[in-house]
Short mmCIF file of C-alpha atoms and ligand atoms in Angstrom, two decimals:
data_model
loop_
_atom_site.label_atom_id
_atom_site.label_comp_id
_atom_site.label_asym_id
_atom_site.label_seq_id
_atom_site.Cartn_x
_atom_site.Cartn_y
_atom_site.Cartn_z
CA MET Y 1 125.02 -61.68 -212.98
CA ALA Y 2 123.28 -61.59 -216.37
CA LYS Y 3 126.64 -61.24 -218.13
CA VAL Y 4 127.97 -64.31 -216.31
CA ILE Y 5 124.94 -66.39 -217.31
CA ALA Y 6 125.26 -65.18 -220.91
CA GLU Y 7 128.96 -66.07 -220.99
CA TYR Y 8 128.06 -69.76 -220.69
CA ILE Y 9 124.93 -69.56 -222.84
CA ASP Y 10 127.13 -68.05 -225.55
CA ARG Y 11 129.57 -70.95 -225.17
CA LEU Y 12 126.84 -73.61 -225.31
CA VAL Y 13 125.29 -72.23 -228.48
CA ASN Y 14 128.74 -71.99 -230.06
CA THR Y 15 129.53 -75.69 -229.66
CA GLU Y 16 130.42 -76.78 -233.18
CA MET Y 17 129.39 -80.33 -234.14
CA ARG Y 18 128.63 -80.17 -237.84
CA GLN Y 19 129.39 -83.16 -239.99
CA MET Y 20 132.87 -83.23 -241.48
CA GLY Y 21 133.09 -82.91 -245.22
CA GLY Y 22 129.84 -81.08 -245.85
CA LEU Y 23 130.33 -77.79 -244.09
CA PRO Y 24 133.41 -75.89 -242.85
CA ARG Y 25 134.75 -77.01 -239.44
CA GLY Y 26 136.79 -75.08 -236.91
CA THR Y 27 135.29 -71.71 -237.83
CA THR Y 28 132.60 -71.33 -235.14
CA HIS Y 29 134.90 -70.35 -232.27
CA GLN Y 30 136.89 -68.00 -234.49
CA LEU Y 31 133.80 -66.15 -235.70
CA TYR Y 32 132.50 -65.99 -232.13
CA GLU Y 33 135.79 -64.63 -230.78
CA ALA Y 34 135.85 -61.95 -233.50
CA ALA Y 35 132.27 -60.97 -232.64
CA ARG Y 36 133.21 -60.76 -228.93
CA ARG Y 37 136.20 -58.56 -229.71
CA TYR Y 38 133.85 -56.26 -231.64
CA HIS Y 39 131.02 -56.20 -229.08
CA LYS Y 40 133.00 -56.78 -225.82
CA ASP Y 41 129.96 -58.08 -223.85
CA PRO Y 42 128.50 -61.61 -224.23
CA LEU Y 43 126.41 -61.60 -227.40
CA THR Y 44 123.18 -63.15 -226.08
CA TYR Y 45 123.29 -60.69 -223.14
CA LEU Y 46 123.62 -57.74 -225.49
CA ALA Y 47 120.79 -58.88 -227.75
CA ALA Y 48 118.40 -59.68 -224.88
CA SER Y 49 119.11 -56.47 -222.97
CA LYS Y 50 118.60 -54.31 -226.07
CA LEU Y 51 115.30 -56.07 -226.81
CA ILE Y 52 114.13 -55.41 -223.24
CA GLU Y 53 115.18 -51.74 -223.54
CA ASN Y 54 113.48 -51.17 -226.89
CA ILE Y 55 110.27 -53.22 -226.93
CA LYS Y 56 107.21 -52.08 -224.99
CA PRO Y 57 103.81 -53.86 -224.95
CA ASN Y 58 102.07 -53.76 -228.35
CA ASP Y 59 105.21 -52.64 -230.20
CA ASN Y 60 105.69 -54.41 -233.52
CA VAL Y 61 108.87 -56.40 -234.06
CA ILE Y 62 109.93 -57.68 -237.48
CA ILE Y 63 111.70 -61.04 -237.61
CA ALA Y 64 113.27 -62.04 -240.93
CA THR Y 65 114.36 -65.52 -241.85
CA GLY Y 66 114.57 -67.88 -244.83
CA ALA Y 67 117.69 -69.44 -246.33
CA GLY Y 68 118.21 -71.82 -249.21
CA VAL Y 69 117.13 -71.70 -252.83
CA PRO Y 70 115.47 -74.22 -255.18
CA PRO Y 71 115.98 -76.91 -256.33
CA TRP Y 72 117.87 -78.13 -253.23
CA LEU Y 73 115.93 -76.23 -250.59
CA PRO Y 74 112.67 -75.29 -252.32
CA LYS Y 75 110.92 -74.18 -249.11
CA GLY Y 76 114.02 -73.20 -247.16
CA GLU Y 77 116.00 -74.75 -244.33
CA THR Y 78 115.15 -75.99 -240.85
CA ASP Y 79 117.80 -73.55 -239.58
CA GLY Y 80 116.05 -70.21 -239.27
CA PRO Y 81 112.32 -70.88 -238.78
CA LEU Y 82 112.76 -72.47 -235.35
CA GLY Y 83 114.97 -69.67 -234.08
CA ALA Y 84 112.55 -67.09 -235.46
CA ALA Y 85 109.60 -68.85 -233.78
CA SER Y 86 111.45 -69.10 -230.45
CA ILE Y 87 112.25 -65.36 -230.43
CA ALA Y 88 108.72 -64.47 -231.61
CA ARG Y 89 107.26 -66.46 -228.73
CA ALA Y 90 109.65 -64.97 -226.12
CA ILE Y 91 108.87 -61.43 -227.33
CA ASP Y 92 105.11 -62.10 -227.18
CA ILE Y 93 105.08 -63.72 -223.72
CA GLY Y 94 107.96 -61.79 -222.17
CA LEU Y 95 107.57 -58.27 -223.52
CA GLY Y 96 104.06 -58.13 -224.99
CA GLY Y 97 105.62 -57.31 -228.37
CA LYS Y 98 103.92 -58.18 -231.64
CA PRO Y 99 105.94 -60.43 -233.96
CA ILE Y 100 105.72 -60.02 -237.75
CA LEU Y 101 107.69 -62.65 -239.65
CA VAL Y 102 109.02 -61.91 -243.14
CA GLY Y 103 110.95 -63.91 -245.71
CA GLU Y 104 110.82 -65.33 -249.23
CA GLY Y 105 107.29 -66.47 -250.14
CA ARG Y 106 108.60 -70.00 -250.75
CA CYS Y 107 109.82 -70.21 -247.10
CA MET Y 108 106.77 -68.82 -245.35
CA SER Y 109 104.61 -71.94 -244.96
CA PRO Y 110 107.30 -73.69 -242.85
CA VAL Y 111 107.82 -70.45 -240.90
CA ALA Y 112 104.08 -70.15 -240.17
CA ALA Y 113 103.80 -73.83 -239.19
CA THR Y 114 106.76 -73.49 -236.81
CA VAL Y 115 105.43 -70.31 -235.20
CA GLU Y 116 102.08 -72.05 -234.58
CA ALA Y 117 103.87 -75.07 -233.07
CA ALA Y 118 105.51 -72.52 -230.74
CA GLY Y 119 102.07 -71.45 -229.56
CA LEU Y 120 101.36 -68.29 -231.58
CA MET Y 121 98.49 -68.40 -234.04
CA VAL Y 122 99.30 -66.92 -237.43
CA CYS Y 123 96.48 -64.53 -238.35
CA ASP Y 124 95.47 -61.55 -240.50
CA GLU Y 125 96.20 -57.93 -239.61
CA ASP Y 126 92.77 -57.30 -238.11
CA LEU Y 127 93.01 -60.08 -235.52
CA PHE Y 128 96.72 -59.34 -235.01
CA SER Y 129 95.85 -55.84 -233.82
CA LYS Y 130 93.22 -57.08 -231.37
CA ARG Y 131 94.90 -59.72 -229.22
CA ASP Y 132 98.13 -61.29 -227.95
CA HIS Y 133 99.69 -64.73 -228.65
CA VAL Y 134 99.34 -64.20 -232.40
CA ALA Y 135 101.80 -63.48 -235.20
CA MET Y 136 101.69 -62.29 -238.78
CA THR Y 137 103.66 -63.64 -241.73
CA LEU Y 138 104.37 -61.56 -244.83
CA GLU Y 139 106.12 -62.41 -248.07
CA TYR Y 140 109.19 -60.25 -248.65
CA PRO Y 141 109.39 -59.87 -252.44
CA LEU Y 142 112.46 -61.02 -254.36
CA GLY Y 143 114.85 -58.60 -256.04
CA GLU Y 144 116.40 -55.25 -255.20
CA GLU Y 145 113.78 -52.84 -256.51
CA LYS Y 146 110.81 -54.56 -254.86
CA GLY Y 147 112.93 -55.25 -251.76
CA THR Y 148 113.67 -51.54 -251.29
CA LYS Y 149 110.00 -50.57 -251.66
CA PHE Y 150 108.86 -53.30 -249.30
CA ALA Y 151 111.38 -52.15 -246.66
CA GLU Y 152 109.89 -48.64 -246.82
CA GLU Y 153 106.37 -50.05 -246.61
CA LEU Y 154 107.21 -52.22 -243.58
CA MET Y 155 108.77 -49.30 -241.72
CA SER Y 156 105.92 -46.88 -242.35
CA ARG Y 157 103.06 -49.38 -241.95
CA PHE Y 158 104.26 -51.10 -238.77
CA ASN Y 159 106.72 -48.68 -237.10
CA PRO Y 160 108.73 -51.65 -235.73
CA LYS Y 161 110.93 -51.19 -232.66
CA ALA Y 162 113.34 -53.94 -233.62
CA ILE Y 163 114.41 -55.89 -236.70
CA ILE Y 164 115.76 -59.35 -235.94
CA CYS Y 165 117.36 -61.44 -238.70
CA ILE Y 166 117.89 -65.14 -238.09
CA GLU Y 167 120.00 -66.98 -240.70
CA LYS Y 168 119.14 -64.27 -243.22
CA HIS Y 169 121.76 -63.83 -245.88
CA GLY Y 170 123.25 -60.45 -246.64
CA PRO Y 171 125.09 -59.45 -249.81
CA SER Y 172 128.85 -59.48 -250.34
CA ALA Y 173 130.76 -56.35 -251.43
CA SER Y 174 129.89 -57.18 -255.08
CA GLY Y 175 126.14 -57.06 -254.29
CA LYS Y 176 125.83 -60.79 -254.95
CA TYR Y 177 124.69 -63.28 -252.31
CA HIS Y 178 126.73 -66.41 -251.54
CA SER Y 179 126.25 -69.79 -249.92
CA ILE Y 180 128.76 -70.83 -247.27
CA MET Y 181 130.51 -72.89 -249.96
CA GLY Y 182 131.02 -69.78 -252.08
CA VAL Y 183 128.31 -70.39 -254.67
CA GLY Y 184 126.97 -67.07 -255.97
CA ARG Y 185 123.30 -66.08 -256.12
CA GLU Y 186 121.77 -63.10 -257.87
CA PRO Y 187 119.82 -60.58 -255.77
CA ASP Y 188 116.66 -61.34 -257.76
CA THR Y 189 116.55 -64.90 -256.34
CA VAL Y 190 116.34 -63.82 -252.67
CA ALA Y 191 114.54 -61.44 -250.31
CA ASN Y 192 116.89 -58.45 -249.97
CA VAL Y 193 116.23 -57.86 -246.27
CA LYS Y 194 119.41 -55.76 -246.16
CA PHE Y 195 117.31 -52.78 -247.32
CA LEU Y 196 115.07 -53.15 -244.28
CA VAL Y 197 118.05 -53.42 -241.94
CA GLU Y 198 119.78 -50.40 -243.49
CA LEU Y 199 116.61 -48.30 -243.39
CA ALA Y 200 115.88 -49.30 -239.78
CA SER Y 201 119.47 -48.49 -238.87
CA SER Y 202 119.20 -45.01 -240.43
CA LYS Y 203 116.13 -44.40 -238.24
CA LYS Y 204 117.96 -45.64 -235.10
CA VAL Y 205 115.69 -48.70 -234.82
CA LEU Y 206 117.39 -51.68 -233.12
CA THR Y 207 118.78 -54.31 -235.52
CA ILE Y 208 119.99 -57.77 -234.49
CA GLY Y 209 121.61 -60.34 -236.79
CA VAL Y 210 121.93 -64.00 -235.80
CA GLY Y 211 124.05 -66.24 -238.00
CA ASP Y 212 126.49 -69.12 -238.16
CA GLY Y 213 128.61 -68.68 -241.26
CA GLY Y 214 129.61 -65.10 -241.98
CA ASN Y 215 127.29 -64.60 -244.96
CA GLU Y 216 124.29 -63.67 -242.77
CA ILE Y 217 123.10 -60.14 -241.95
CA GLY Y 218 125.08 -58.85 -238.96
CA PHE Y 219 128.43 -60.33 -239.97
CA GLY Y 220 129.25 -57.05 -241.72
CA ASN Y 221 130.32 -56.01 -238.19
CA ILE Y 222 133.34 -58.31 -238.52
CA TYR Y 223 133.74 -58.29 -242.30
CA ASP Y 224 137.57 -58.55 -242.31
CA ASP Y 225 137.49 -61.44 -239.83
CA VAL Y 226 135.05 -63.44 -241.98
CA LYS Y 227 137.34 -62.85 -244.94
CA ARG Y 228 140.25 -64.29 -242.95
CA ILE Y 229 138.42 -67.16 -241.22
CA GLN Y 230 136.14 -68.72 -243.84
CA LYS Y 231 137.46 -70.91 -246.64
CA TYR Y 232 135.56 -68.91 -249.26
CA GLY Y 233 136.01 -65.67 -247.31
CA PRO Y 234 138.78 -64.17 -249.46
CA LYS Y 235 137.33 -65.44 -252.76
CA CYS Y 236 134.04 -67.10 -253.70
CA GLN Y 237 133.58 -69.76 -256.36
CA CYS Y 238 131.60 -67.43 -258.62
CA PRO Y 239 133.07 -64.90 -261.07
CA CYS Y 240 132.40 -61.88 -258.82
CA GLY Y 241 135.33 -62.94 -256.62
CA ALA Y 242 134.11 -60.90 -253.65
CA GLY Y 243 134.02 -63.77 -251.11
CA ILE Y 244 131.10 -64.96 -249.01
CA GLY Y 245 131.28 -62.43 -246.15
CA THR Y 246 128.40 -59.95 -246.05
CA VAL Y 247 128.87 -56.21 -245.77
CA THR Y 248 125.50 -55.79 -243.99
CA LYS Y 249 125.91 -54.76 -240.35
CA ALA Y 250 123.56 -54.89 -237.36
CA ASP Y 251 123.60 -53.20 -233.95
CA VAL Y 252 124.17 -56.63 -232.41
CA LEU Y 253 125.67 -59.69 -234.09
CA VAL Y 254 124.94 -63.01 -232.38
CA ALA Y 255 127.30 -65.61 -233.83
CA ALA Y 256 126.43 -69.26 -233.09
CA ALA Y 257 127.24 -72.80 -234.24
CA VAL Y 258 123.70 -73.09 -235.64
CA SER Y 259 121.63 -69.92 -236.15
CA ASN Y 260 118.60 -71.39 -234.35
CA TRP Y 261 120.75 -71.93 -231.27
CA GLY Y 262 121.84 -68.28 -231.27
CA ALA Y 263 118.16 -67.33 -231.21
CA TYR Y 264 117.46 -69.87 -228.43
CA GLY Y 265 120.33 -68.29 -226.48
CA ILE Y 266 118.61 -64.89 -226.76
CA SER Y 267 115.29 -66.45 -225.63
CA ALA Y 268 117.11 -68.04 -222.69
CA MET Y 269 118.64 -64.70 -221.70
CA LEU Y 270 115.20 -63.05 -221.95
CA ALA Y 271 113.93 -65.87 -219.70
CA PHE Y 272 116.66 -65.17 -217.15
CA MET Y 273 116.43 -61.38 -217.25
CA LEU Y 274 112.61 -61.35 -217.09
CA LYS Y 275 112.58 -64.22 -214.56
CA LYS Y 276 110.24 -66.43 -216.58
CA LEU Y 277 111.69 -69.82 -217.46
CA ARG Y 278 108.87 -70.51 -219.90
CA LEU Y 279 110.17 -67.86 -222.30
CA ILE Y 280 112.47 -70.58 -223.61
CA GLN Y 281 110.49 -73.38 -225.22
CA ASP Y 282 110.63 -76.83 -223.61
CA VAL Y 283 111.86 -80.01 -225.33
CA ASP Y 284 108.37 -81.15 -226.32
CA MET Y 285 107.72 -77.84 -228.00
CA GLU Y 286 111.12 -77.98 -229.69
CA TYR Y 287 110.21 -81.39 -231.14
CA ARG Y 288 106.85 -80.08 -232.34
CA MET Y 289 108.49 -77.02 -233.89
CA LEU Y 290 111.03 -79.08 -235.82
CA GLU Y 291 108.42 -81.57 -236.95
CA ALA Y 292 106.04 -78.79 -238.03
CA SER Y 293 108.72 -77.02 -240.06
CA ILE Y 294 109.58 -80.25 -241.89
CA ARG Y 295 105.97 -81.28 -242.49
CA ALA Y 296 105.49 -77.87 -244.12
CA GLY Y 297 108.48 -78.46 -246.40
CA ALA Y 298 111.62 -77.18 -244.66
CA MET Y 299 114.71 -79.33 -245.14
CA ASP Y 300 117.98 -79.85 -243.33
CA GLY Y 301 120.53 -77.56 -244.97
CA LEU Y 302 123.21 -80.26 -245.16
CA TYR Y 303 121.21 -83.36 -246.07
CA THR Y 304 118.64 -81.42 -248.13
CA ASP Y 305 115.87 -83.84 -247.22
CA MET Y 306 112.91 -83.93 -244.86
CA SER Y 307 114.60 -85.72 -241.96
CA MET Y 308 114.51 -84.39 -238.38
CA TYR Y 309 117.85 -82.58 -238.62
CA VAL Y 310 119.15 -79.02 -238.46
CA ASP Y 311 122.44 -78.17 -240.19
CA GLY Y 312 123.42 -81.83 -239.97
CA THR Y 313 122.65 -82.15 -236.23
CA SER Y 314 119.93 -84.46 -234.93
CA CYS Y 315 116.60 -83.79 -233.27
CA GLU Y 316 118.08 -85.25 -230.05
CA THR Y 317 120.77 -82.58 -230.17
CA GLN Y 318 118.23 -79.76 -230.60
CA LYS Y 319 116.38 -81.12 -227.55
CA SER Y 320 119.63 -81.43 -225.60
CA ILE Y 321 120.57 -77.81 -226.30
CA ILE Y 322 117.12 -76.77 -225.05
CA THR Y 323 117.48 -78.99 -221.94
CA ILE Y 324 120.82 -77.41 -221.02
CA LEU Y 325 119.65 -73.85 -221.74
CA ARG Y 326 116.64 -74.39 -219.46
CA GLU Y 327 118.86 -75.87 -216.75
CA ILE Y 328 121.24 -72.90 -216.93
CA VAL Y 329 118.32 -70.48 -216.60
CA SER Y 330 116.32 -72.37 -213.96
CA ASN Y 331 119.36 -72.86 -211.71
CA ALA Y 332 120.31 -69.20 -212.20
CA LEU Y 333 116.84 -68.14 -211.09
CA VAL Y 334 117.07 -70.00 -207.74
CA GLU Y 335 117.48 -67.37 -205.03
CA GLN Y 336 117.84 -69.68 -202.06
CA PRO Y 337 119.84 -72.89 -202.42
CA ARG Y 338 117.60 -75.92 -202.59
CA HIS Y 339 118.15 -78.71 -200.10
CA TRP Y 340 117.24 -82.18 -201.13
ZN1 ZN L 1 130.90 -64.33 -255.99
#
């Protein structure tokens, strides 16, 4: 039954409604279909079931997020922090796992504010080790050299049982990073989380990538499809010419219309599989999470301002996605039909 539920959760979170003109249209279903061909099973089912298999109480889990660079997105986007906070919360309440959030230093105050709005206090390592319903945030240093060292430090210091990347860009074949519109970025302007994912992968630690464009960690699984589907897939707008698609793979790729929604889909599947509806945040919490991220400086990736939007979709839409996800899960958890 879980696969049937996930089939429709996958479809809901892959409903494309981005504004015309600003971002590519008509790509969401193609990226999703390619990811399904690669993985066979529904994507949110795969991610949730592997998290349940791999995370035991008190296991550390690293969640990476943070997209956007100054001057347009000086503290990052609203897409990413909310998904990361939703998953962090579901892992804490549902599995007793310990969430550690990492990303560019410039993005971490919105991430921390969002995680707290989701009910987990952000604290230091001492308190983190002593109680539940808390999270830690760490700055992932910019650049390749520091990024490699930090990946090694994270693995040895925390022994994480899963690495989850939400809207976290991975490099193209040239080693450069690219926006969805094909604008190139040097590795020393971003957190190179790919080193963490590659190291975790070599140690057989679960890796999950959630993304919406093809340039995020995980889309390396369907590299040739991204090249074919995205406008700047075959060739970027920068001199490297490699195209926007990332080469960085993950054990599970969750493709979605908005990365946050992919993460909410995983939380919803955890809610269904662990029979606890509250693992997926409610609409009031969703509102608080979005507001908190923006008050702390996150901006909508399309409008690049501090309005209550995510990837050009309104706050009402975020709440509607949550409403439908919760309805799917709560109706699926009914064992005897209700009579009115
Ligand atoms: Zn390029």
